Short mmCIF file of C-alpha atoms in Angstrom, two decimals:
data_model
loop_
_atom_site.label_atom_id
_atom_site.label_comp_id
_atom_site.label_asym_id
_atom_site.label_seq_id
_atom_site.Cartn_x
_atom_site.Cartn_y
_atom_site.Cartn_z
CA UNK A 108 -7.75 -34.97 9.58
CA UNK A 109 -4.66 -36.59 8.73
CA UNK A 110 -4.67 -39.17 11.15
CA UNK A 111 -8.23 -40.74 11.91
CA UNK A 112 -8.83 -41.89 15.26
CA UNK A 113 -11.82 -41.75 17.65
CA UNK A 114 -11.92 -38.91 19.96
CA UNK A 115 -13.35 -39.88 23.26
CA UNK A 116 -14.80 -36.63 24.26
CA UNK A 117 -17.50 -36.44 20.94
CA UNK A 118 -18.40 -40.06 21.25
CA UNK A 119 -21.81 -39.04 22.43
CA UNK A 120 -24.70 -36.59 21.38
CA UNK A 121 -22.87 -33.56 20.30
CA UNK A 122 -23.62 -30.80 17.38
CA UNK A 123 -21.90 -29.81 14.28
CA UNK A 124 -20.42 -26.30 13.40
CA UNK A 125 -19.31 -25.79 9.94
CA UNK A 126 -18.37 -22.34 8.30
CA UNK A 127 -20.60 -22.42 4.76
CA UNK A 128 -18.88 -22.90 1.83
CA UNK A 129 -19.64 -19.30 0.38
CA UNK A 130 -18.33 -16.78 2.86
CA UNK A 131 -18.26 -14.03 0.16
CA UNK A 132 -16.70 -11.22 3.45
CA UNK A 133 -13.61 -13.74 3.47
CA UNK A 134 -13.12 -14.33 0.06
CA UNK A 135 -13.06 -10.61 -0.49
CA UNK A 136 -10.84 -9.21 2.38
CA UNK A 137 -7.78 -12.10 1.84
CA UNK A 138 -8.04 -15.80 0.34
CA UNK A 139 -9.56 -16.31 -2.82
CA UNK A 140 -10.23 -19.83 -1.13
CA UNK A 141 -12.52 -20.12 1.69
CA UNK A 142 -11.15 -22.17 4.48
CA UNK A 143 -13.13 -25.30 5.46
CA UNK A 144 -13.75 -24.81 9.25
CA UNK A 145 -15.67 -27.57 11.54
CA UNK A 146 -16.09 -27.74 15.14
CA UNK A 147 -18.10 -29.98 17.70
CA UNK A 148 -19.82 -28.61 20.41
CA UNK A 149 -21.40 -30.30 23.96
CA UNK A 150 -23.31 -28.50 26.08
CA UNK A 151 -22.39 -25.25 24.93
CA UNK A 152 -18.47 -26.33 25.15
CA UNK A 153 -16.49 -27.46 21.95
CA UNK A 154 -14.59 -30.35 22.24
CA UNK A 155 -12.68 -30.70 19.06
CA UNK A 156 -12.24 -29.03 15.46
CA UNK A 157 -10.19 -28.16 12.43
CA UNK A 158 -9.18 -25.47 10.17
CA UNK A 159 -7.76 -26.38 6.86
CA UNK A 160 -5.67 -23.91 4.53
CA UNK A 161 -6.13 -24.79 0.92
CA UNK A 162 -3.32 -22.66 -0.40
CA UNK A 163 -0.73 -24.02 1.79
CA UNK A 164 -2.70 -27.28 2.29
CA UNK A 165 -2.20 -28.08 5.30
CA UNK A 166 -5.01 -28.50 8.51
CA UNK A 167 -4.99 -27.22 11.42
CA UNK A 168 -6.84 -29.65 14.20
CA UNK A 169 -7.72 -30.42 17.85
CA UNK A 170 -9.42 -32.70 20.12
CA UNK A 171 -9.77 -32.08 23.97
CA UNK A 172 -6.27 -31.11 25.26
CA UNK A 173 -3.72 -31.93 22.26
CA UNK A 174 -3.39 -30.05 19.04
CA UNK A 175 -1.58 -30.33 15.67
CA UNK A 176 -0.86 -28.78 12.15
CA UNK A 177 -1.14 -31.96 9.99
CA UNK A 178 1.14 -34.93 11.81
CA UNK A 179 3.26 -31.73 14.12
CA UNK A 180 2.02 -31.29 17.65
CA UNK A 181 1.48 -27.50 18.49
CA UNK A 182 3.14 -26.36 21.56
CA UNK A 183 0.93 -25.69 24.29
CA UNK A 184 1.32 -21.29 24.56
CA UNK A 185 2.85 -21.47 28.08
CA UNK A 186 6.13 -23.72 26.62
CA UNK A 187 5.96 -20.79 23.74
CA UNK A 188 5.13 -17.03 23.52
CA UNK A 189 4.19 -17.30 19.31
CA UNK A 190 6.01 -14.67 16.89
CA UNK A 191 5.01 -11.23 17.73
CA UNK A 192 2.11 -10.08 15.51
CA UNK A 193 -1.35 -9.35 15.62
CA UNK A 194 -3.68 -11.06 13.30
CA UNK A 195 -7.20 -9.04 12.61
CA UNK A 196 -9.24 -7.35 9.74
CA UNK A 197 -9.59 -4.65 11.06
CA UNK A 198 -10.48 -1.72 9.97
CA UNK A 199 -13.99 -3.43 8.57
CA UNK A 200 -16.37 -0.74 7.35
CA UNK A 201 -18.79 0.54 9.42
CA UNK A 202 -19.78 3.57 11.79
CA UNK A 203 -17.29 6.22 12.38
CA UNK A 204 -15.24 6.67 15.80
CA UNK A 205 -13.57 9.66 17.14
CA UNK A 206 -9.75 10.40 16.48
CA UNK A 207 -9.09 9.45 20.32
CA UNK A 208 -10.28 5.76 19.72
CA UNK A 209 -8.49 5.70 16.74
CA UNK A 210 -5.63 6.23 18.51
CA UNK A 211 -5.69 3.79 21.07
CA UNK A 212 -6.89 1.09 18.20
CA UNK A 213 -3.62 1.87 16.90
CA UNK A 214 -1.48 1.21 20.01
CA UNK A 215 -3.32 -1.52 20.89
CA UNK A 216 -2.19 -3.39 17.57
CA UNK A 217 1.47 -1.74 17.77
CA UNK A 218 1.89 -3.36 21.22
CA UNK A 219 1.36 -6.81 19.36
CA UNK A 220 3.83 -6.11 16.79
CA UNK A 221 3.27 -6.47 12.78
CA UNK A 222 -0.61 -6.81 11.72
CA UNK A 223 -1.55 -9.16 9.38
CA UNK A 224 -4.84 -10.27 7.86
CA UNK A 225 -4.77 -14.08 7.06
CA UNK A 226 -8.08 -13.65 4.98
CA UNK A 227 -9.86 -16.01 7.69
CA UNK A 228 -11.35 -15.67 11.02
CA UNK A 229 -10.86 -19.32 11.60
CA UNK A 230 -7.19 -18.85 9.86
CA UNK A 231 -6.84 -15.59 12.37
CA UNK A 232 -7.33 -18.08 15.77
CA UNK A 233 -5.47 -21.11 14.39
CA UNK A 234 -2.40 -19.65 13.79
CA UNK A 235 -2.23 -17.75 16.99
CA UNK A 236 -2.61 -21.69 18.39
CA UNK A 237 0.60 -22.17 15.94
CA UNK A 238 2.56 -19.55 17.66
CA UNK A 239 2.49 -17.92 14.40
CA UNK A 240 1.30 -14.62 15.75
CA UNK A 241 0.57 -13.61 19.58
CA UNK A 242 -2.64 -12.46 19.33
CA UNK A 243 -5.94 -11.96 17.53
CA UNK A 244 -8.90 -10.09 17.63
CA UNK A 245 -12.16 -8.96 15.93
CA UNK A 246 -14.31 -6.47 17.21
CA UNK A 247 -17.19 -7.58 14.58
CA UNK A 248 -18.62 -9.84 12.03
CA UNK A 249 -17.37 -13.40 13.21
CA UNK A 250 -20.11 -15.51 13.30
CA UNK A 251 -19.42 -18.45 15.38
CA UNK A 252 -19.34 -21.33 12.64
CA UNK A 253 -16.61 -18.41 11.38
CA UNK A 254 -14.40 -18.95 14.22
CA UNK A 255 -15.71 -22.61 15.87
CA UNK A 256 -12.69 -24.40 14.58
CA UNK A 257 -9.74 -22.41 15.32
CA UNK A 258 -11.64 -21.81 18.86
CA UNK A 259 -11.01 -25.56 19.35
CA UNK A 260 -7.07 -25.20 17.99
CA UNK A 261 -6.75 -22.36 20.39
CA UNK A 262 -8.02 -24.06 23.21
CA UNK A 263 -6.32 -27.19 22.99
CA UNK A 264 -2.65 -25.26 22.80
CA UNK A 265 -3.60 -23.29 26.11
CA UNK A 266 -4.58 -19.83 24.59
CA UNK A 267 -6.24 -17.25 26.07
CA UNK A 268 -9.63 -16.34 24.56
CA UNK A 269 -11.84 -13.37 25.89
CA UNK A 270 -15.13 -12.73 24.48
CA UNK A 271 -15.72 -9.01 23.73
CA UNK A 272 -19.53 -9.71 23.46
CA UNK A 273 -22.70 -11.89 23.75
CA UNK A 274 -23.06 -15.10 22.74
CA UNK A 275 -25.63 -15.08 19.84
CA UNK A 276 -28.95 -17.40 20.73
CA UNK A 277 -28.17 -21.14 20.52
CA UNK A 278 -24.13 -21.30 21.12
CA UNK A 279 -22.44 -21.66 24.03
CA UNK A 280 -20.26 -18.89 26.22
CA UNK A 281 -17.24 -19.29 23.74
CA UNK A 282 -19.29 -18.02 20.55
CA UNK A 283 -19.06 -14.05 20.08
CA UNK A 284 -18.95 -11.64 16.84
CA UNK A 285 -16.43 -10.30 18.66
CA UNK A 286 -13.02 -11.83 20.71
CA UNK A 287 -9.52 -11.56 21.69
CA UNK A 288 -7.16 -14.43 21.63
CA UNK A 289 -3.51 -14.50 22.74
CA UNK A 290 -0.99 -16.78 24.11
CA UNK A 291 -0.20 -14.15 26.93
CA UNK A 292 -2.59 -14.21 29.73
CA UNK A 293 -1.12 -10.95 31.21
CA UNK A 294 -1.93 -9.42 27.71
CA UNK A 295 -5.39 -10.20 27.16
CA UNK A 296 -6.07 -8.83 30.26
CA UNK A 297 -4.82 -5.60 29.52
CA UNK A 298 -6.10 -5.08 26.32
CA UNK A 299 -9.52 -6.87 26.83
CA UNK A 300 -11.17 -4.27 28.43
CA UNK A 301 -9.81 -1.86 25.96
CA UNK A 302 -11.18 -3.61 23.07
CA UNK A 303 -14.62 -3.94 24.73
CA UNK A 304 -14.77 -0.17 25.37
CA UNK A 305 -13.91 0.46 21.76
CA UNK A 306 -16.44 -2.25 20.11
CA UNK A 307 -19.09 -0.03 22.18
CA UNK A 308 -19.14 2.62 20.02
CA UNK A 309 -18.89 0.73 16.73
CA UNK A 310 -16.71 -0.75 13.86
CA UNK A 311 -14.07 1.88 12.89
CA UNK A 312 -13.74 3.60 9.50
CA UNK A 313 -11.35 2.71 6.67
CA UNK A 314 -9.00 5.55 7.42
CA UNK A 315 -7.37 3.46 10.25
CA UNK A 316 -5.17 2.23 7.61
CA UNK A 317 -3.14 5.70 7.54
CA UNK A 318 -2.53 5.26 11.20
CA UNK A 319 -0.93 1.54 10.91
CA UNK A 320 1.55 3.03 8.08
CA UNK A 321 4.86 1.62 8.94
#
């Protein structure tokens, strides 16, 4: 962090989450560079965390209620909707779905705006916190040491975060392989329960792509 200071709310027992240092699934869908991503969780809650970008070095951190890209403090998302955009890797190979979920895949991410794909799951969250994008989502694969540290951005900024799925054994109620985060409350709670209907009946098939042709 670029300004060391103790943190209050981890000064007692808490655990580590760190995303390894291999992550060969986002090295080969967008940075060459894996993104260092560490979190601290108590009692199933996390309390503070960072995400750092090595290719436009800078970090990406939080600690109970305040967040900041290096020395900026973020804007909380109720002082500031984010650029429109949605940031996911979808389509991630998989089983196949039916034209008709296809099709509402598609407008979900058009009503968001532009879709990127940062190269990070951790990247993904934290720059929603930025207002870079309004909203996020995965409907598989994010382990939670992928995501713990932008969770922590996100949270501290005021975003909304809606997990699509069950926690996996050992993490608390934030941790999911699947989630939705946006800095619209209203939003998330029209397309969560879309998303979760979709995720039931699997990942979706590369041929998404020709749908999202702008």
């Amino acid at each position: 962090m670029p300004r060391s200071r103790p943190i209050p709310s981890v000064l007692r027992p808490c655990g580590g989450i760190s995303i390894p240092s291999t992550a060969p699934t986002t090295s080969s869908r967008g940075s060459p560079t894996s993104p260092p991503s560490v979190a601290a969780e108590v009692e199933g809650v996390i309390v503070a965390g960072a995400v750092h970008d090595p290719l436009r070095r800078e970090t990406f951190w939080a600690s109970d209620d305040q967040a900041w890209v290096d020395d900026s403090v973020l804007a909380s998302a109720a002082e500031d909707p984010g650029r429109p955009g949605v940031l996911t890797s979808q389509p991630f190979q998989g089983l196949r779905s039916t034209g008709a979920e296809l099709e509402e895949l598609v407008e979900i991410c058009r009503s968001f705006g532009i879709v990127r794909n940062p190269g990070s799951f951790a990247l993904q969250v934290a720059h929603v916190a930025a207002g870079r994008a309004s909203g996020a989502f995965e409907l598989t694969g994010a382990a939670p040491w992928d995501i713990a540290g932008g969770i922590a951005v996100a949270q501290a900024t005021g975003c909304t975060h809606l997990r699509l799925g069950q926690a996996p054994p050992g993490f608390g109620d934030w941790a999911s392989h699947s989630y939705l985060i946006t800095r619209d409350p209203a939003r998330a709670a029209e397309i969560g329960p879309r998303l979760a209907r979709l995720m039931a009946h699997g990942e979706v098939p590369e041929v998404f792509a020709k749908f999202m042709a702008i």
